[in-house]
Amino acid sequence: MKKIFIINGGQKFGHSGGRFNETIANATADFFHKHADFEVKSTNINDDYNPAQEVENFVWADVIIYHTPIWWMQLPFGFKKYIDVVFTEGHTKGIYKSDGRSSANPTINYGTGGMLHGKKYMVTSSWNAPKEAFTLPGEFFNQHSVDEGALFGFHRMNAFTGMLPLESMHFHDIEKNADVEKDLKSYNDHLTTLFIN
């Protein structure tokens, strides 16, 4: 049985009710509950959480699935706080033991001290920006993809723990031109390709 840990990083703040990421996180849980080969645990960063229990969830899981909006080209502050608190709690307790370097040669092997080797992660992100802002010449993101641009540090953070990435999925133009039904269909197909086929 494959163990899935779902993290809803969709923060409720200002004009954001976190509804889209809650919808995607719920769809993720529903998808895996329909298949007998999966066991699921979930966290919503808006709820109270116990950092030690969250570390145990990371250690327990085979796959971590993160859902996050992007605010001002970064993770929302509540989700970033969750990561800072939980990963700090996870020092020598299952997430990482060191930065990987040794005093004998401190210039190499940075980022190799993770304790989550053998595990994988996937991230979805939601954007006000249209997809074309990333792909068209002269548009805002200079033809850098989400994963190579705004989420580059997020991916390196997960690499630091020892985890390997599964293909990401990014949802665009959510504020002005959302098509949630279409997005949910595409996302279900994405999960089916990664986990069932």
JSON list of C-alpha atoms in Angstrom, two decimals:
[
{"chain": "A", "resi": 1, "resn": "MET", "atom": "CA", "xyz": [0.00, 0.00, 0.00]},
{"chain": "A", "resi": 2, "resn": "LYS", "atom": "CA", "xyz": [1.38, 3.38, -1.03]},
{"chain": "A", "resi": 3, "resn": "LYS", "atom": "CA", "xyz": [1.19, 6.12, 1.63]},
{"chain": "A", "resi": 4, "resn": "ILE", "atom": "CA", "xyz": [0.20, 9.60, 0.47]},
{"chain": "A", "resi": 5, "resn": "PHE", "atom": "CA", "xyz": [0.58, 12.75, 2.60]},
{"chain": "A", "resi": 6, "resn": "ILE", "atom": "CA", "xyz": [-1.38, 15.74, 1.24]},
{"chain": "A", "resi": 7, "resn": "ILE", "atom": "CA", "xyz": [-0.54, 19.28, 2.37]},
{"chain": "A", "resi": 8, "resn": "ASN", "atom": "CA", "xyz": [-2.99, 22.07, 1.57]},
{"chain": "A", "resi": 9, "resn": "GLY", "atom": "CA", "xyz": [-0.89, 25.25, 1.61]},
{"chain": "A", "resi": 10, "resn": "GLY", "atom": "CA", "xyz": [-3.76, 27.42, 0.35]},
{"chain": "A", "resi": 11, "resn": "GLN", "atom": "CA", "xyz": [-3.83, 30.17, 2.92]},
{"chain": "A", "resi": 12, "resn": "LYS", "atom": "CA", "xyz": [-6.91, 32.14, 3.95]},
{"chain": "A", "resi": 13, "resn": "PHE", "atom": "CA", "xyz": [-5.83, 35.79, 4.06]},
{"chain": "A", "resi": 14, "resn": "GLY", "atom": "CA", "xyz": [-7.02, 39.09, 2.66]},
{"chain": "A", "resi": 15, "resn": "HIS", "atom": "CA", "xyz": [-9.27, 38.49, -0.33]},
{"chain": "A", "resi": 16, "resn": "SER", "atom": "CA", "xyz": [-8.17, 34.85, -0.60]},
{"chain": "A", "resi": 17, "resn": "GLY", "atom": "CA", "xyz": [-10.44, 32.26, 0.94]},
{"chain": "A", "resi": 18, "resn": "GLY", "atom": "CA", "xyz": [-8.12, 29.44, -0.15]},
{"chain": "A", "resi": 19, "resn": "ARG", "atom": "CA", "xyz": [-11.04, 27.81, -1.99]},
{"chain": "A", "resi": 20, "resn": "PHE", "atom": "CA", "xyz": [-9.20, 26.68, -5.12]},
{"chain": "A", "resi": 21, "resn": "ASN", "atom": "CA", "xyz": [-6.40, 24.89, -3.27]},
{"chain": "A", "resi": 22, "resn": "GLU", "atom": "CA", "xyz": [-8.93, 23.39, -0.87]},
{"chain": "A", "resi": 23, "resn": "THR", "atom": "CA", "xyz": [-10.84, 22.07, -3.88]},
{"chain": "A", "resi": 24, "resn": "ILE", "atom": "CA", "xyz": [-7.66, 20.58, -5.39]},
{"chain": "A", "resi": 25, "resn": "ALA", "atom": "CA", "xyz": [-6.55, 19.09, -2.05]},
{"chain": "A", "resi": 26, "resn": "ASN", "atom": "CA", "xyz": [-9.98, 17.51, -1.55]},
{"chain": "A", "resi": 27, "resn": "ALA", "atom": "CA", "xyz": [-9.89, 16.16, -5.11]},
{"chain": "A", "resi": 28, "resn": "THR", "atom": "CA", "xyz": [-6.49, 14.61, -4.35]},
{"chain": "A", "resi": 29, "resn": "ALA", "atom": "CA", "xyz": [-7.82, 12.86, -1.25]},
{"chain": "A", "resi": 30, "resn": "ASP", "atom": "CA", "xyz": [-10.93, 11.69, -3.13]},
{"chain": "A", "resi": 31, "resn": "PHE", "atom": "CA", "xyz": [-8.78, 10.30, -5.95]},
{"chain": "A", "resi": 32, "resn": "PHE", "atom": "CA", "xyz": [-6.66, 8.15, -3.66]},
{"chain": "A", "resi": 33, "resn": "HIS", "atom": "CA", "xyz": [-9.57, 7.06, -1.45]},
{"chain": "A", "resi": 34, "resn": "LYS", "atom": "CA", "xyz": [-11.19, 5.55, -4.57]},
{"chain": "A", "resi": 35, "resn": "HIS", "atom": "CA", "xyz": [-8.20, 3.22, -5.02]},
{"chain": "A", "resi": 36, "resn": "ALA", "atom": "CA", "xyz": [-7.63, 0.49, -2.44]},
{"chain": "A", "resi": 37, "resn": "ASP", "atom": "CA", "xyz": [-3.85, 0.52, -2.89]},
{"chain": "A", "resi": 38, "resn": "PHE", "atom": "CA", "xyz": [-3.40, 3.90, -1.17]},
{"chain": "A", "resi": 39, "resn": "GLU", "atom": "CA", "xyz": [-3.48, 5.18, 2.38]},
{"chain": "A", "resi": 40, "resn": "VAL", "atom": "CA", "xyz": [-3.93, 8.94, 2.88]},
{"chain": "A", "resi": 41, "resn": "LYS", "atom": "CA", "xyz": [-3.13, 11.54, 5.53]},
{"chain": "A", "resi": 42, "resn": "SER", "atom": "CA", "xyz": [-3.80, 15.27, 5.11]},
{"chain": "A", "resi": 43, "resn": "THR", "atom": "CA", "xyz": [-2.86, 18.59, 6.67]},
{"chain": "A", "resi": 44, "resn": "ASN", "atom": "CA", "xyz": [-4.37, 22.03, 6.10]},
{"chain": "A", "resi": 45, "resn": "ILE", "atom": "CA", "xyz": [-1.90, 24.76, 7.07]},
{"chain": "A", "resi": 46, "resn": "ASN", "atom": "CA", "xyz": [-4.81, 26.96, 8.22]},
{"chain": "A", "resi": 47, "resn": "ASP", "atom": "CA", "xyz": [-5.62, 24.51, 11.01]},
{"chain": "A", "resi": 48, "resn": "ASP", "atom": "CA", "xyz": [-3.66, 23.99, 14.21]},
{"chain": "A", "resi": 49, "resn": "TYR", "atom": "CA", "xyz": [-0.94, 21.40, 13.73]},
{"chain": "A", "resi": 50, "resn": "ASN", "atom": "CA", "xyz": [1.58, 19.63, 15.91]},
{"chain": "A", "resi": 51, "resn": "PRO", "atom": "CA", "xyz": [5.07, 19.99, 14.35]},
{"chain": "A", "resi": 52, "resn": "ALA", "atom": "CA", "xyz": [6.25, 16.63, 15.72]},
{"chain": "A", "resi": 53, "resn": "GLN", "atom": "CA", "xyz": [3.20, 14.90, 14.21]},
{"chain": "A", "resi": 54, "resn": "GLU", "atom": "CA", "xyz": [3.83, 16.63, 10.89]},
{"chain": "A", "resi": 55, "resn": "VAL", "atom": "CA", "xyz": [7.40, 15.30, 10.90]},
{"chain": "A", "resi": 56, "resn": "GLU", "atom": "CA", "xyz": [5.99, 11.82, 11.52]},
{"chain": "A", "resi": 57, "resn": "ASN", "atom": "CA", "xyz": [3.68, 12.30, 8.52]},
{"chain": "A", "resi": 58, "resn": "PHE", "atom": "CA", "xyz": [6.65, 13.10, 6.27]},
{"chain": "A", "resi": 59, "resn": "VAL", "atom": "CA", "xyz": [8.55, 10.06, 7.58]},
{"chain": "A", "resi": 60, "resn": "TRP", "atom": "CA", "xyz": [5.45, 7.84, 7.18]},
{"chain": "A", "resi": 61, "resn": "ALA", "atom": "CA", "xyz": [4.64, 8.85, 3.61]},
{"chain": "A", "resi": 62, "resn": "ASP", "atom": "CA", "xyz": [5.93, 7.42, 0.36]},
{"chain": "A", "resi": 63, "resn": "VAL", "atom": "CA", "xyz": [4.75, 10.50, -1.53]},
{"chain": "A", "resi": 64, "resn": "ILE", "atom": "CA", "xyz": [4.14, 14.04, -0.30]},
{"chain": "A", "resi": 65, "resn": "ILE", "atom": "CA", "xyz": [1.72, 16.12, -2.39]},
{"chain": "A", "resi": 66, "resn": "TYR", "atom": "CA", "xyz": [1.91, 19.86, -1.83]},
{"chain": "A", "resi": 67, "resn": "HIS", "atom": "CA", "xyz": [-0.80, 22.28, -2.98]},
{"chain": "A", "resi": 68, "resn": "THR", "atom": "CA", "xyz": [0.02, 25.98, -2.92]},
{"chain": "A", "resi": 69, "resn": "PRO", "atom": "CA", "xyz": [-1.07, 29.26, -4.40]},
{"chain": "A", "resi": 70, "resn": "ILE", "atom": "CA", "xyz": [1.66, 31.64, -5.43]},
{"chain": "A", "resi": 71, "resn": "TRP", "atom": "CA", "xyz": [1.52, 35.09, -3.85]},
{"chain": "A", "resi": 72, "resn": "TRP", "atom": "CA", "xyz": [3.89, 37.76, -5.12]},
{"chain": "A", "resi": 73, "resn": "MET", "atom": "CA", "xyz": [5.93, 35.06, -6.90]},
{"chain": "A", "resi": 74, "resn": "GLN", "atom": "CA", "xyz": [6.44, 33.06, -3.68]},
{"chain": "A", "resi": 75, "resn": "LEU", "atom": "CA", "xyz": [4.75, 30.67, -1.28]},
{"chain": "A", "resi": 76, "resn": "PRO", "atom": "CA", "xyz": [2.18, 32.32, 1.00]},
{"chain": "A", "resi": 77, "resn": "PHE", "atom": "CA", "xyz": [3.62, 33.17, 4.40]},
{"chain": "A", "resi": 78, "resn": "GLY", "atom": "CA", "xyz": [1.50, 30.64, 6.31]},
{"chain": "A", "resi": 79, "resn": "PHE", "atom": "CA", "xyz": [2.74, 27.79, 4.15]},
{"chain": "A", "resi": 80, "resn": "LYS", "atom": "CA", "xyz": [6.33, 29.02, 4.40]},
{"chain": "A", "resi": 81, "resn": "LYS", "atom": "CA", "xyz": [5.95, 29.18, 8.19]},
{"chain": "A", "resi": 82, "resn": "TYR", "atom": "CA", "xyz": [4.64, 25.59, 8.18]},
{"chain": "A", "resi": 83, "resn": "ILE", "atom": "CA", "xyz": [7.72, 24.43, 6.27]},
{"chain": "A", "resi": 84, "resn": "ASP", "atom": "CA", "xyz": [10.12, 26.38, 8.50]},
{"chain": "A", "resi": 85, "resn": "VAL", "atom": "CA", "xyz": [8.53, 25.07, 11.70]},
{"chain": "A", "resi": 86, "resn": "VAL", "atom": "CA", "xyz": [8.10, 21.46, 10.59]},
{"chain": "A", "resi": 87, "resn": "PHE", "atom": "CA", "xyz": [11.47, 21.07, 8.87]},
{"chain": "A", "resi": 88, "resn": "THR", "atom": "CA", "xyz": [13.23, 22.60, 11.89]},
{"chain": "A", "resi": 89, "resn": "GLU", "atom": "CA", "xyz": [11.39, 20.11, 14.10]},
{"chain": "A", "resi": 90, "resn": "GLY", "atom": "CA", "xyz": [12.52, 17.37, 11.72]},
{"chain": "A", "resi": 91, "resn": "HIS", "atom": "CA", "xyz": [16.24, 18.01, 12.29]},
{"chain": "A", "resi": 92, "resn": "THR", "atom": "CA", "xyz": [17.71, 14.59, 13.20]},
{"chain": "A", "resi": 93, "resn": "LYS", "atom": "CA", "xyz": [14.15, 13.27, 13.55]},
{"chain": "A", "resi": 94, "resn": "GLY", "atom": "CA", "xyz": [13.58, 12.12, 10.01]},
{"chain": "A", "resi": 95, "resn": "ILE", "atom": "CA", "xyz": [13.72, 15.10, 7.63]},
{"chain": "A", "resi": 96, "resn": "TYR", "atom": "CA", "xyz": [17.43, 16.00, 7.63]},
{"chain": "A", "resi": 97, "resn": "LYS", "atom": "CA", "xyz": [20.47, 15.34, 9.81]},
{"chain": "A", "resi": 98, "resn": "SER", "atom": "CA", "xyz": [22.84, 18.02, 8.50]},
{"chain": "A", "resi": 99, "resn": "ASP", "atom": "CA", "xyz": [23.62, 20.03, 5.39]},
{"chain": "A", "resi": 100, "resn": "GLY", "atom": "CA", "xyz": [25.72, 17.09, 4.20]},
{"chain": "A", "resi": 101, "resn": "ARG", "atom": "CA", "xyz": [29.18, 18.67, 4.42]},
{"chain": "A", "resi": 102, "resn": "SER", "atom": "CA", "xyz": [32.05, 17.52, 6.58]},
{"chain": "A", "resi": 103, "resn": "SER", "atom": "CA", "xyz": [34.70, 19.58, 8.33]},
{"chain": "A", "resi": 104, "resn": "ALA", "atom": "CA", "xyz": [37.33, 17.68, 6.35]},
{"chain": "A", "resi": 105, "resn": "ASN", "atom": "CA", "xyz": [36.11, 19.26, 3.09]},
{"chain": "A", "resi": 106, "resn": "PRO", "atom": "CA", "xyz": [33.43, 21.88, 3.76]},
{"chain": "A", "resi": 107, "resn": "THR", "atom": "CA", "xyz": [33.21, 23.11, 0.17]},
{"chain": "A", "resi": 108, "resn": "ILE", "atom": "CA", "xyz": [31.49, 20.00, -1.28]},
{"chain": "A", "resi": 109, "resn": "ASN", "atom": "CA", "xyz": [28.41, 17.85, -0.67]},
{"chain": "A", "resi": 110, "resn": "TYR", "atom": "CA", "xyz": [26.16, 20.68, 0.48]},
{"chain": "A", "resi": 111, "resn": "GLY", "atom": "CA", "xyz": [22.53, 19.59, 0.42]},
{"chain": "A", "resi": 112, "resn": "THR", "atom": "CA", "xyz": [23.19, 15.88, 0.87]},
{"chain": "A", "resi": 113, "resn": "GLY", "atom": "CA", "xyz": [22.22, 15.47, 4.53]},
{"chain": "A", "resi": 114, "resn": "GLY", "atom": "CA", "xyz": [18.55, 14.68, 3.99]},
{"chain": "A", "resi": 115, "resn": "MET", "atom": "CA", "xyz": [16.80, 11.72, 5.62]},
{"chain": "A", "resi": 116, "resn": "LEU", "atom": "CA", "xyz": [13.84, 11.32, 3.23]},
{"chain": "A", "resi": 117, "resn": "HIS", "atom": "CA", "xyz": [15.65, 9.34, 0.53]},
{"chain": "A", "resi": 118, "resn": "GLY", "atom": "CA", "xyz": [13.43, 6.91, -1.35]},
{"chain": "A", "resi": 119, "resn": "LYS", "atom": "CA", "xyz": [10.43, 9.23, -1.07]},
{"chain": "A", "resi": 120, "resn": "LYS", "atom": "CA", "xyz": [8.91, 11.39, -3.78]},
{"chain": "A", "resi": 121, "resn": "TYR", "atom": "CA", "xyz": [6.95, 14.61, -3.85]},
{"chain": "A", "resi": 122, "resn": "MET", "atom": "CA", "xyz": [4.64, 16.44, -6.20]},
{"chain": "A", "resi": 123, "resn": "VAL", "atom": "CA", "xyz": [3.55, 20.08, -6.17]},
{"chain": "A", "resi": 124, "resn": "THR", "atom": "CA", "xyz": [0.61, 21.90, -7.67]},
{"chain": "A", "resi": 125, "resn": "SER", "atom": "CA", "xyz": [0.55, 25.67, -7.79]},
{"chain": "A", "resi": 126, "resn": "SER", "atom": "CA", "xyz": [-2.18, 28.14, -8.65]},
{"chain": "A", "resi": 127, "resn": "TRP", "atom": "CA", "xyz": [-1.61, 31.51, -10.28]},
{"chain": "A", "resi": 128, "resn": "ASN", "atom": "CA", "xyz": [-3.39, 34.67, -11.29]},
{"chain": "A", "resi": 129, "resn": "ALA", "atom": "CA", "xyz": [-0.86, 34.82, -14.13]},
{"chain": "A", "resi": 130, "resn": "PRO", "atom": "CA", "xyz": [-1.92, 33.19, -17.41]},
{"chain": "A", "resi": 131, "resn": "LYS", "atom": "CA", "xyz": [0.15, 30.35, -18.81]},
{"chain": "A", "resi": 132, "resn": "GLU", "atom": "CA", "xyz": [1.34, 32.63, -21.60]},
{"chain": "A", "resi": 133, "resn": "ALA", "atom": "CA", "xyz": [3.14, 34.87, -19.08]},
{"chain": "A", "resi": 134, "resn": "PHE", "atom": "CA", "xyz": [5.65, 31.99, -18.80]},
{"chain": "A", "resi": 135, "resn": "THR", "atom": "CA", "xyz": [5.83, 30.87, -22.41]},
{"chain": "A", "resi": 136, "resn": "LEU", "atom": "CA", "xyz": [5.64, 33.86, -24.76]},
{"chain": "A", "resi": 137, "resn": "PRO", "atom": "CA", "xyz": [8.69, 35.97, -25.67]},
{"chain": "A", "resi": 138, "resn": "GLY", "atom": "CA", "xyz": [8.60, 39.38, -24.01]},
{"chain": "A", "resi": 139, "resn": "GLU", "atom": "CA", "xyz": [6.07, 38.35, -21.36]},
{"chain": "A", "resi": 140, "resn": "PHE", "atom": "CA", "xyz": [6.64, 38.75, -17.63]},
{"chain": "A", "resi": 141, "resn": "PHE", "atom": "CA", "xyz": [8.52, 35.55, -16.72]},
{"chain": "A", "resi": 142, "resn": "ASN", "atom": "CA", "xyz": [10.97, 35.71, -19.64]},
{"chain": "A", "resi": 143, "resn": "GLN", "atom": "CA", "xyz": [10.06, 32.19, -20.80]},
{"chain": "A", "resi": 144, "resn": "HIS", "atom": "CA", "xyz": [11.09, 30.59, -17.51]},
{"chain": "A", "resi": 145, "resn": "SER", "atom": "CA", "xyz": [8.78, 27.80, -16.39]},
{"chain": "A", "resi": 146, "resn": "VAL", "atom": "CA", "xyz": [7.19, 27.79, -12.94]},
{"chain": "A", "resi": 147, "resn": "ASP", "atom": "CA", "xyz": [9.51, 24.96, -11.84]},
{"chain": "A", "resi": 148, "resn": "GLU", "atom": "CA", "xyz": [12.67, 26.63, -13.16]},
{"chain": "A", "resi": 149, "resn": "GLY", "atom": "CA", "xyz": [11.65, 30.07, -11.91]},
{"chain": "A", "resi": 150, "resn": "ALA", "atom": "CA", "xyz": [9.39, 30.85, -8.97]},
{"chain": "A", "resi": 151, "resn": "LEU", "atom": "CA", "xyz": [9.50, 27.30, -7.56]},
{"chain": "A", "resi": 152, "resn": "PHE", "atom": "CA", "xyz": [13.20, 26.62, -8.13]},
{"chain": "A", "resi": 153, "resn": "GLY", "atom": "CA", "xyz": [13.99, 27.13, -4.42]},
{"chain": "A", "resi": 154, "resn": "PHE", "atom": "CA", "xyz": [11.03, 24.97, -3.40]},
{"chain": "A", "resi": 155, "resn": "HIS", "atom": "CA", "xyz": [12.35, 22.10, -5.51]},
{"chain": "A", "resi": 156, "resn": "ARG", "atom": "CA", "xyz": [15.87, 22.49, -4.09]},
{"chain": "A", "resi": 157, "resn": "MET", "atom": "CA", "xyz": [14.39, 22.47, -0.56]},
{"chain": "A", "resi": 158, "resn": "ASN", "atom": "CA", "xyz": [12.84, 19.08, -1.27]},
{"chain": "A", "resi": 159, "resn": "ALA", "atom": "CA", "xyz": [16.08, 17.84, -2.84]},
{"chain": "A", "resi": 160, "resn": "PHE", "atom": "CA", "xyz": [17.86, 18.88, 0.37]},
{"chain": "A", "resi": 161, "resn": "THR", "atom": "CA", "xyz": [15.66, 16.39, 2.28]},
{"chain": "A", "resi": 162, "resn": "GLY", "atom": "CA", "xyz": [16.52, 13.63, -0.19]},
{"chain": "A", "resi": 163, "resn": "MET", "atom": "CA", "xyz": [13.16, 13.48, -1.97]},
{"chain": "A", "resi": 164, "resn": "LEU", "atom": "CA", "xyz": [12.78, 13.15, -5.73]},
{"chain": "A", "resi": 165, "resn": "PRO", "atom": "CA", "xyz": [10.20, 15.10, -7.77]},
{"chain": "A", "resi": 166, "resn": "LEU", "atom": "CA", "xyz": [7.20, 13.79, -9.62]},
{"chain": "A", "resi": 167, "resn": "GLU", "atom": "CA", "xyz": [5.87, 15.91, -12.47]},
{"chain": "A", "resi": 168, "resn": "SER", "atom": "CA", "xyz": [4.32, 19.14, -11.18]},
{"chain": "A", "resi": 169, "resn": "MET", "atom": "CA", "xyz": [1.00, 20.63, -12.26]},
{"chain": "A", "resi": 170, "resn": "HIS", "atom": "CA", "xyz": [0.32, 24.34, -12.38]},
{"chain": "A", "resi": 171, "resn": "PHE", "atom": "CA", "xyz": [-3.05, 26.07, -12.68]},
{"chain": "A", "resi": 172, "resn": "HIS", "atom": "CA", "xyz": [-3.11, 29.47, -14.37]},
{"chain": "A", "resi": 173, "resn": "ASP", "atom": "CA", "xyz": [-5.41, 32.49, -14.61]},
{"chain": "A", "resi": 174, "resn": "ILE", "atom": "CA", "xyz": [-7.38, 31.33, -11.56]},
{"chain": "A", "resi": 175, "resn": "GLU", "atom": "CA", "xyz": [-8.59, 34.77, -10.44]},
{"chain": "A", "resi": 176, "resn": "LYS", "atom": "CA", "xyz": [-9.92, 36.15, -13.73]},
{"chain": "A", "resi": 177, "resn": "ASN", "atom": "CA", "xyz": [-10.65, 33.15, -15.96]},
{"chain": "A", "resi": 178, "resn": "ALA", "atom": "CA", "xyz": [-10.96, 30.07, -13.76]},
{"chain": "A", "resi": 179, "resn": "ASP", "atom": "CA", "xyz": [-12.39, 26.90, -15.30]},
{"chain": "A", "resi": 180, "resn": "VAL", "atom": "CA", "xyz": [-12.38, 24.68, -12.24]},
{"chain": "A", "resi": 181, "resn": "GLU", "atom": "CA", "xyz": [-14.22, 21.82, -13.92]},
{"chain": "A", "resi": 182, "resn": "LYS", "atom": "CA", "xyz": [-11.63, 21.68, -16.70]},
{"chain": "A", "resi": 183, "resn": "ASP", "atom": "CA", "xyz": [-8.78, 22.01, -14.19]},
{"chain": "A", "resi": 184, "resn": "LEU", "atom": "CA", "xyz": [-10.15, 19.15, -12.08]},
{"chain": "A", "resi": 185, "resn": "LYS", "atom": "CA", "xyz": [-10.43, 16.92, -15.15]},
{"chain": "A", "resi": 186, "resn": "SER", "atom": "CA", "xyz": [-6.84, 17.71, -16.18]},
{"chain": "A", "resi": 187, "resn": "TYR", "atom": "CA", "xyz": [-5.65, 17.12, -12.64]},
{"chain": "A", "resi": 188, "resn": "ASN", "atom": "CA", "xyz": [-7.45, 13.77, -12.37]},
{"chain": "A", "resi": 189, "resn": "ASP", "atom": "CA", "xyz": [-5.78, 12.72, -15.64]},
{"chain": "A", "resi": 190, "resn": "HIS", "atom": "CA", "xyz": [-2.42, 13.86, -14.24]},
{"chain": "A", "resi": 191, "resn": "LEU", "atom": "CA", "xyz": [-2.85, 11.76, -11.08]},
{"chain": "A", "resi": 192, "resn": "THR", "atom": "CA", "xyz": [-4.01, 8.76, -13.10]},
{"chain": "A", "resi": 193, "resn": "THR", "atom": "CA", "xyz": [-0.92, 8.97, -15.32]},
{"chain": "A", "resi": 194, "resn": "LEU", "atom": "CA", "xyz": [1.45, 9.28, -12.35]},
{"chain": "A", "resi": 195, "resn": "PHE", "atom": "CA", "xyz": [-0.08, 6.80, -9.91]},
{"chain": "A", "resi": 196, "resn": "ILE", "atom": "CA", "xyz": [-2.35, 4.36, -11.74]},
{"chain": "A", "resi": 197, "resn": "ASN", "atom": "CA", "xyz": [-1.07, 3.80, -15.29]}
]
